[in-house]
Amino acid sequence: MMTPSKPAPPSAPTPAPTPAQTPEDRLYRIVEEGMCIGCGLCESLAGPESVKMQVVDSGFERPLVVGALSHETVDAIYDTCPGTRVEALPADLAAQASSRDLVWGPHESFVEAWAGDPAVRHEGSTGGVLTALGQFLVDSGEVEFLLHAKAGGNDPTFGQPHVSETAAEVLAGAGSRYGPTAVLQTVHQNLDKGRPFAFVGKPCDISALRALARRDARVNQLIKYFLTPVCGGFASPKATEAFIENHHGVQKPEIESFRYRGFGCPGPTTFKTADGQSHAATYTEYWGEDEKSWNVPWRCKICPDGIGEGADIAAADNWPGGAPDPAIEADDPGTNAVIVRTKAGADLVARAVAAGYLVTGSRLDADHMSTVQPHQVKKRQAARARWDGMASQGRMTPRTHGLRLDALRETLSDEVYEAQRKGTAQRIQDGRAGEERPKAKNGL
């Protein structure tokens, strides 16, 4: 449970419940309208005796109300959940940034980088930057542990929150987790330790922590660095299950381990069965040829911030055009395009380079970032139109801080704006933008 501090005023009030709404109704509305990303913060806020993340009929991890739940607790969830609120950098940190860009936001620099250790570079998802930074932080003693995602639990395609206190433990968590991962499920347990730590999570997880910091002063006191990958979303569990069964003739319960990428750039999608058989596919075979084929949750489709606007450092894939070239993939050692957002992040990079954990290459610019991450540009420009389409159907739209969505909307022609708005509204009307009220998969 959280230890509250005096909060800063929110950007807008949390929606008050109507007389007929129960706390359960309000919490489940986030799920039913497709806005839950499964981060687990609601369980950490409410306590697992009230709200518990469980695998539900949809295949996702979703919050289930298992005990008494108050409107006050749901107010706290609405004020921090990345389905109802999306935070960029706090205003004071954003104001200190040396540069700004309409699409890419406040930053100190864009730079090419990779892990100094060739083994870490090879095993990481792209260039191993986030793994190398995590190793540097725990080895130097600057933080006592790293809270991040690691494969594990009952479903090897999922991830789980993990605490790493050594460089070896950090490396064991390398590799993207493109499956459900409630990485914030234990955040209050880790804050309760009173020990300094660093956090690596998706941009939406970072946003949730920035919002939580408004309510809990320990977030900024104890979390020394906020690190993130630039994120295009994660695959639905049913899509991954279909990939395993249709492409490889294996039933998902037979899977013993699953790795989405790494050991190359991006490296193969690999999994092993309990009888020792190994299967592999390319990154493109898993995801498909382009963004239209990505089977990601609704919240990912309308995401306004896949670029980690709340992080100190965000590490992106660095492929021209936004996709790996199969002709050179096997020989690509891996290089990240890194967004260094804060002065603390710039100092961390400099010290990691001096210690040999990180290597930096060419200085980059916003145009380069847009070339290697074109889908992020399109999604950010379309976010306002998509949210307007949601609002036209009576759906909730998140409150935001610092994301410039109205200015980004102005970069669209009226025709493209209207197509995005209408397309979103049509998806909602067709029932393709929501979920059933969650029920535990075992029916209990």
XYZ file of C-alpha atoms in Angstrom:
444
model
C 0.000 0.000 0.000
C 1.179 3.512 -0.736
C 2.547 6.054 1.697
C 0.920 9.281 0.486
C 2.641 12.620 0.316
C 0.948 15.916 -0.357
C 0.090 15.582 -4.058
C 0.493 18.226 -6.702
C -2.831 19.250 -8.269
C -3.733 16.860 -11.092
C -4.109 18.207 -14.626
C -7.843 17.511 -14.443
C -10.089 16.051 -11.746
C -10.622 12.321 -11.553
C -14.103 11.524 -12.924
C -16.517 11.248 -10.014
C -18.662 8.112 -9.759
C -22.319 8.306 -10.611
C -24.715 7.177 -7.864
C -25.280 3.844 -9.606
C -21.609 3.007 -10.102
C -19.841 0.665 -7.734
C -16.065 0.777 -7.300
C -15.903 -2.512 -9.212
C -17.864 -0.979 -12.115
C -15.435 1.925 -12.316
C -12.345 -0.286 -12.248
C -13.742 -2.704 -14.797
C -14.724 0.134 -17.120
C -11.014 0.650 -17.828
C -10.774 -2.977 -18.952
C -14.091 -3.097 -20.799
C -13.225 -0.038 -22.880
C -9.917 -1.580 -23.888
C -7.745 0.846 -21.950
C -6.054 -1.587 -19.552
C -2.454 -2.357 -20.498
C -1.972 -4.911 -17.722
C 0.784 -3.023 -15.899
C -0.345 -4.207 -12.442
C -0.217 -0.805 -10.732
C -3.846 -1.126 -9.605
C -2.968 -4.265 -7.627
C -0.013 -2.505 -6.040
C -2.157 0.520 -5.101
C -5.157 -1.392 -3.782
C -3.262 -4.318 -2.310
C -3.543 -7.922 -3.563
C -6.218 -8.632 -0.974
C -8.514 -6.234 -2.912
C -7.334 -6.350 -6.546
C -5.341 -9.173 -8.081
C -3.817 -9.455 -11.544
C -4.882 -12.766 -13.094
C -5.062 -14.354 -16.511
C -8.644 -13.952 -17.708
C -10.751 -15.414 -20.520
C -9.264 -13.022 -23.088
C -5.819 -14.480 -22.383
C -4.501 -11.199 -20.956
C -3.572 -10.447 -17.377
C -6.268 -8.169 -16.003
C -7.239 -6.852 -12.564
C -9.870 -8.856 -10.733
C -11.631 -7.494 -7.679
C -11.137 -10.151 -5.000
C -11.948 -8.173 -1.839
C -13.331 -4.909 -0.533
C -12.688 -1.966 -2.865
C -13.524 1.666 -2.137
C -14.206 4.624 -4.423
C -11.213 6.364 -2.816
C -8.922 3.570 -3.977
C -10.421 3.637 -7.462
C -9.880 7.426 -7.506
C -6.182 6.740 -6.880
C -6.162 4.172 -9.684
C -7.830 6.589 -12.120
C -5.261 9.218 -11.207
C -2.305 6.953 -12.046
C -3.437 4.204 -14.445
C -1.849 4.581 -17.913
C -5.259 3.770 -19.369
C -6.743 6.909 -17.824
C -3.748 9.225 -17.572
C -0.560 9.591 -19.633
C 2.356 11.569 -18.215
C 5.426 12.987 -19.929
C 8.368 14.372 -17.964
C 7.487 16.470 -14.915
C 7.325 20.139 -15.896
C 10.536 21.073 -14.068
C 12.562 18.372 -15.829
C 11.046 19.185 -19.218
C 11.901 22.874 -18.736
C 15.561 21.996 -18.129
C 15.939 20.100 -21.416
C 18.413 21.593 -23.874
C 16.278 20.901 -26.967
C 12.682 20.235 -27.979
C 10.968 18.691 -30.964
C 7.261 18.571 -31.732
C 7.276 14.815 -32.343
C 10.170 13.655 -30.165
C 9.725 15.993 -27.210
C 12.224 17.469 -24.736
C 15.686 15.943 -24.919
C 19.366 16.473 -24.295
C 20.546 14.486 -27.284
C 19.899 11.699 -29.765
C 22.842 9.344 -30.079
C 23.813 6.000 -31.535
C 24.911 3.600 -28.792
C 25.531 -0.038 -27.932
C 26.751 -2.165 -25.038
C 30.508 -2.134 -24.513
C 30.550 -5.868 -23.778
C 30.064 -7.717 -27.126
C 28.214 -10.551 -25.376
C 25.698 -8.125 -23.839
C 25.332 -6.360 -27.189
C 24.601 -9.684 -28.911
C 22.186 -10.961 -26.291
C 20.235 -7.700 -25.937
C 17.219 -6.900 -28.061
C 19.033 -4.437 -30.334
C 22.308 -3.022 -29.070
C 21.935 -3.977 -25.402
C 21.891 -0.358 -24.183
C 19.290 -0.776 -21.436
C 20.925 -3.981 -20.193
C 24.354 -2.298 -20.125
C 22.992 0.699 -18.209
C 21.291 -1.586 -15.693
C 24.512 -3.526 -15.183
C 26.506 -0.332 -14.705
C 24.077 0.972 -12.106
C 24.101 -2.155 -9.945
C 27.841 -2.749 -10.345
C 28.673 0.825 -9.374
C 26.452 0.666 -6.304
C 24.576 3.757 -7.408
C 21.376 1.753 -7.055
C 20.850 -1.347 -4.967
C 18.684 -3.113 -7.520
C 16.958 -2.879 -10.864
C 13.202 -3.479 -11.157
C 12.450 -4.756 -14.653
C 10.677 -7.483 -16.626
C 11.900 -11.022 -16.997
C 10.465 -14.166 -18.514
C 8.870 -16.403 -15.949
C 5.737 -17.471 -14.193
C 3.257 -20.072 -15.336
C 3.231 -18.894 -18.965
C 6.670 -18.626 -20.614
C 5.319 -16.191 -23.220
C 4.465 -13.738 -20.417
C 6.849 -11.663 -18.350
C 6.895 -10.870 -14.659
C 8.388 -8.169 -12.423
C 11.886 -9.041 -11.343
C 14.439 -7.522 -8.995
C 18.075 -7.822 -10.114
C 20.896 -6.988 -7.735
C 23.830 -8.170 -9.871
C 24.981 -7.659 -13.443
C 24.419 -11.362 -14.158
C 20.807 -11.105 -12.987
C 20.276 -8.030 -15.171
C 21.609 -9.910 -18.209
C 19.313 -12.854 -17.462
C 16.395 -10.477 -18.043
C 17.659 -9.198 -21.408
C 15.444 -9.487 -24.475
C 12.117 -7.831 -25.220
C 9.009 -9.259 -23.582
C 6.260 -8.970 -26.182
C 3.761 -10.660 -23.903
C 1.709 -9.451 -20.925
C 3.941 -8.277 -18.084
C 2.559 -6.683 -14.920
C 5.885 -5.061 -14.095
C 4.324 -2.569 -11.635
C 2.557 -5.273 -9.656
C 5.210 -5.085 -6.923
C 6.207 -1.433 -7.107
C 4.935 -0.557 -3.614
C 6.679 -3.606 -2.155
C 9.896 -2.286 -3.652
C 9.282 1.279 -2.495
C 8.654 -0.095 1.002
C 12.234 -1.395 1.070
C 13.485 2.201 1.261
C 16.433 1.335 -1.008
C 17.453 3.287 -4.137
C 16.707 1.495 -7.386
C 16.329 2.006 -11.114
C 13.347 0.990 -13.217
C 13.123 -0.380 -16.763
C 9.658 -0.703 -18.264
C 7.486 0.225 -21.211
C 6.672 3.911 -21.799
C 3.201 3.357 -20.328
C 4.791 1.900 -17.183
C 7.028 4.966 -16.910
C 3.972 7.198 -17.328
C 2.245 5.360 -14.481
C 5.212 5.952 -12.187
C 5.383 9.643 -13.084
C 1.700 9.927 -12.186
C 2.219 7.920 -8.998
C 4.957 10.370 -7.986
C 2.262 13.030 -7.635
C 0.755 10.938 -4.842
C 3.771 9.204 -3.349
C 6.976 11.187 -2.749
C 9.015 7.997 -2.474
C 8.858 7.465 -6.240
C 11.182 10.383 -6.943
C 13.212 9.797 -3.794
C 14.001 6.131 -4.437
C 13.726 5.555 -8.202
C 16.942 7.114 -9.403
C 16.494 6.444 -13.132
C 13.532 5.749 -15.388
C 14.622 3.750 -18.445
C 12.508 2.480 -21.328
C 12.526 0.943 -24.788
C 10.733 2.824 -27.545
C 7.658 0.610 -27.867
C 5.307 -0.374 -30.673
C 3.124 -2.503 -28.432
C 3.022 -6.168 -27.454
C 1.250 -9.095 -29.058
C -2.036 -10.440 -27.810
C -1.630 -13.817 -26.084
C -4.027 -15.432 -28.548
C -1.943 -14.177 -31.486
C 1.198 -15.677 -29.954
C -0.633 -18.934 -29.262
C -1.818 -19.063 -32.887
C 1.734 -18.401 -34.078
C 3.060 -21.300 -32.010
C 0.353 -23.712 -33.094
C -0.186 -22.715 -36.745
C 3.417 -22.131 -37.763
C 5.086 -24.853 -35.738
C 2.402 -27.431 -34.930
C 3.070 -27.155 -31.213
C 0.438 -26.711 -28.526
C 1.151 -23.838 -26.174
C 1.003 -25.971 -22.977
C 3.990 -27.892 -24.361
C 6.168 -24.740 -24.285
C 8.840 -24.646 -21.608
C 10.659 -21.422 -22.592
C 10.002 -18.610 -25.059
C 12.239 -15.761 -26.228
C 10.928 -13.059 -28.535
C 14.263 -11.679 -29.781
C 17.902 -11.183 -28.869
C 21.114 -13.074 -29.692
C 21.300 -10.900 -32.774
C 19.605 -7.782 -34.051
C 16.757 -8.382 -33.686
C 17.527 -12.064 -33.383
C 15.081 -14.937 -33.809
C 11.884 -15.733 -31.965
C 12.712 -19.039 -30.310
C 10.953 -21.478 -28.044
C 11.586 -24.890 -26.604
C 9.210 -27.651 -25.613
C 9.416 -29.790 -22.515
C 10.782 -32.713 -24.563
C 13.774 -30.613 -25.646
C 12.723 -29.657 -29.179
C 13.675 -26.145 -30.349
C 11.763 -23.955 -32.796
C 12.750 -20.628 -34.334
C 11.275 -17.959 -36.594
C 12.406 -14.566 -37.783
C 11.234 -11.315 -36.262
C 9.221 -10.614 -39.420
C 7.625 -14.052 -39.390
C 6.429 -13.435 -35.844
C 5.175 -9.868 -36.330
C 4.259 -9.808 -40.020
C 5.392 -7.569 -42.836
C 4.139 -4.213 -41.558
C 2.314 -2.429 -38.752
C -1.125 -3.299 -40.149
C -0.498 -6.942 -39.305
C 0.455 -6.300 -35.676
C -2.076 -7.930 -33.352
C -1.705 -5.650 -30.335
C -4.132 -4.560 -27.584
C -6.469 -1.643 -28.270
C -4.605 0.525 -25.781
C -1.446 0.085 -27.901
C -3.272 1.050 -31.090
C -4.298 4.431 -29.697
C -1.133 5.007 -27.636
C -0.012 8.666 -27.577
C 3.457 7.896 -26.224
C 5.436 4.940 -27.452
C 8.633 7.005 -27.295
C 9.059 7.234 -23.539
C 8.399 10.922 -22.935
C 8.524 10.354 -19.178
C 11.852 8.526 -19.142
C 15.385 9.711 -18.509
C 16.580 7.537 -21.400
C 14.667 5.739 -24.166
C 16.381 3.194 -26.434
C 14.966 2.540 -29.895
C 15.588 0.146 -32.742
C 17.760 1.833 -35.355
C 16.605 0.299 -38.625
C 16.119 2.593 -41.657
C 12.449 2.486 -42.580
C 11.527 0.992 -39.216
C 12.087 -2.707 -39.988
C 15.120 -5.010 -40.066
C 16.655 -5.846 -43.440
C 16.669 -9.661 -43.799
C 19.667 -9.417 -46.123
C 21.914 -8.061 -43.371
C 20.081 -9.162 -40.221
C 22.443 -12.049 -39.501
C 25.461 -9.741 -39.665
C 23.975 -6.769 -37.786
C 25.746 -6.466 -34.408
C 22.999 -4.176 -33.088
C 22.882 -0.443 -32.517
C 20.315 1.547 -30.548
C 19.103 5.016 -31.412
C 18.964 6.534 -27.945
C 16.881 9.483 -26.757
C 18.610 11.081 -23.772
C 15.842 13.197 -22.258
C 17.144 14.548 -18.972
C 20.377 15.902 -17.590
C 20.457 12.959 -15.186
C 20.175 10.653 -18.188
C 23.004 12.471 -20.000
C 25.221 12.160 -16.944
C 24.417 8.449 -16.651
C 25.341 7.828 -20.297
C 28.624 9.722 -19.912
C 29.619 7.743 -16.821
C 28.611 4.406 -18.380
C 30.753 5.229 -21.429
C 33.722 6.222 -19.248
C 33.411 2.925 -17.358
C 33.285 0.892 -20.583
C 29.734 -0.383 -20.160
C 28.447 1.661 -23.100
C 29.843 2.854 -26.427
C 28.412 5.838 -28.274
C 28.706 6.482 -31.996
C 27.252 9.172 -34.221
C 25.159 12.015 -32.908
C 21.659 11.731 -34.362
C 18.821 14.186 -34.894
C 15.022 14.234 -34.923
C 14.901 13.547 -38.659
C 16.924 10.381 -38.153
C 14.619 9.262 -35.347
C 11.605 9.767 -37.594
C 13.280 7.727 -40.343
C 14.000 4.732 -38.103
C 10.713 5.001 -36.151
C 8.142 6.120 -38.771
C 5.273 4.249 -37.118
C 5.828 6.257 -33.928
C 5.488 9.509 -35.876
C 2.239 8.357 -37.489
C 0.759 7.143 -34.224
C 1.554 10.371 -32.377
C 0.131 12.525 -35.156
C -3.040 10.433 -35.224
C -3.562 10.178 -31.458
C -5.886 13.189 -31.139
C -8.038 12.073 -34.059
C -8.320 8.577 -32.628
C -9.177 9.913 -29.197
C -11.820 12.189 -30.725
C -13.291 9.106 -32.375
C -13.358 7.373 -28.996
C -15.033 10.358 -27.355
C -17.696 10.450 -30.083
C -18.724 6.960 -28.951
C -18.867 7.873 -25.268
C -15.527 6.247 -24.482
C -13.063 7.542 -21.892
C -9.955 9.300 -23.156
C -6.906 9.633 -20.927
C -5.881 12.898 -19.360
C -2.426 13.902 -20.494
C 0.465 16.041 -19.391
C 3.133 17.401 -21.746
C 2.399 15.365 -24.902
C 1.457 18.187 -27.378
C -1.356 16.160 -28.938
C -3.281 19.185 -30.248
C -0.180 20.579 -31.961
C 0.610 17.169 -33.438
C -2.946 16.910 -34.757
C -2.317 20.094 -36.747
C 0.336 18.274 -38.788
C -2.430 16.113 -40.308
C -4.561 17.177 -43.229
C -8.264 17.464 -42.484
C -8.864 14.435 -44.692
C -6.424 12.217 -42.768
C -7.708 13.493 -39.427
C -11.292 12.646 -40.375
C -10.338 9.211 -41.691
C -8.572 8.414 -38.426
C -11.447 9.730 -36.316
C -14.117 7.864 -38.258
C -12.050 4.688 -38.429
C -11.694 4.635 -34.668
C -15.398 5.253 -34.139
C -16.200 2.435 -36.560
C -13.952 0.003 -34.727
C -15.828 0.770 -31.516
C -19.204 0.347 -33.225
C -18.046 -2.980 -34.654
C -17.031 -4.237 -31.202
C -13.314 -4.345 -32.032
C -12.166 -1.945 -29.342
C -13.022 -3.427 -25.977
C -13.131 -6.520 -23.809
C -15.643 -8.451 -21.790
C -15.739 -7.849 -18.055
C -12.785 -9.907 -16.829
C -13.328 -13.350 -15.360
C -10.593 -15.625 -14.112
C -9.665 -18.137 -16.785
C -10.355 -21.037 -14.455
C -13.874 -19.684 -13.943
C -13.382 -18.878 -10.269
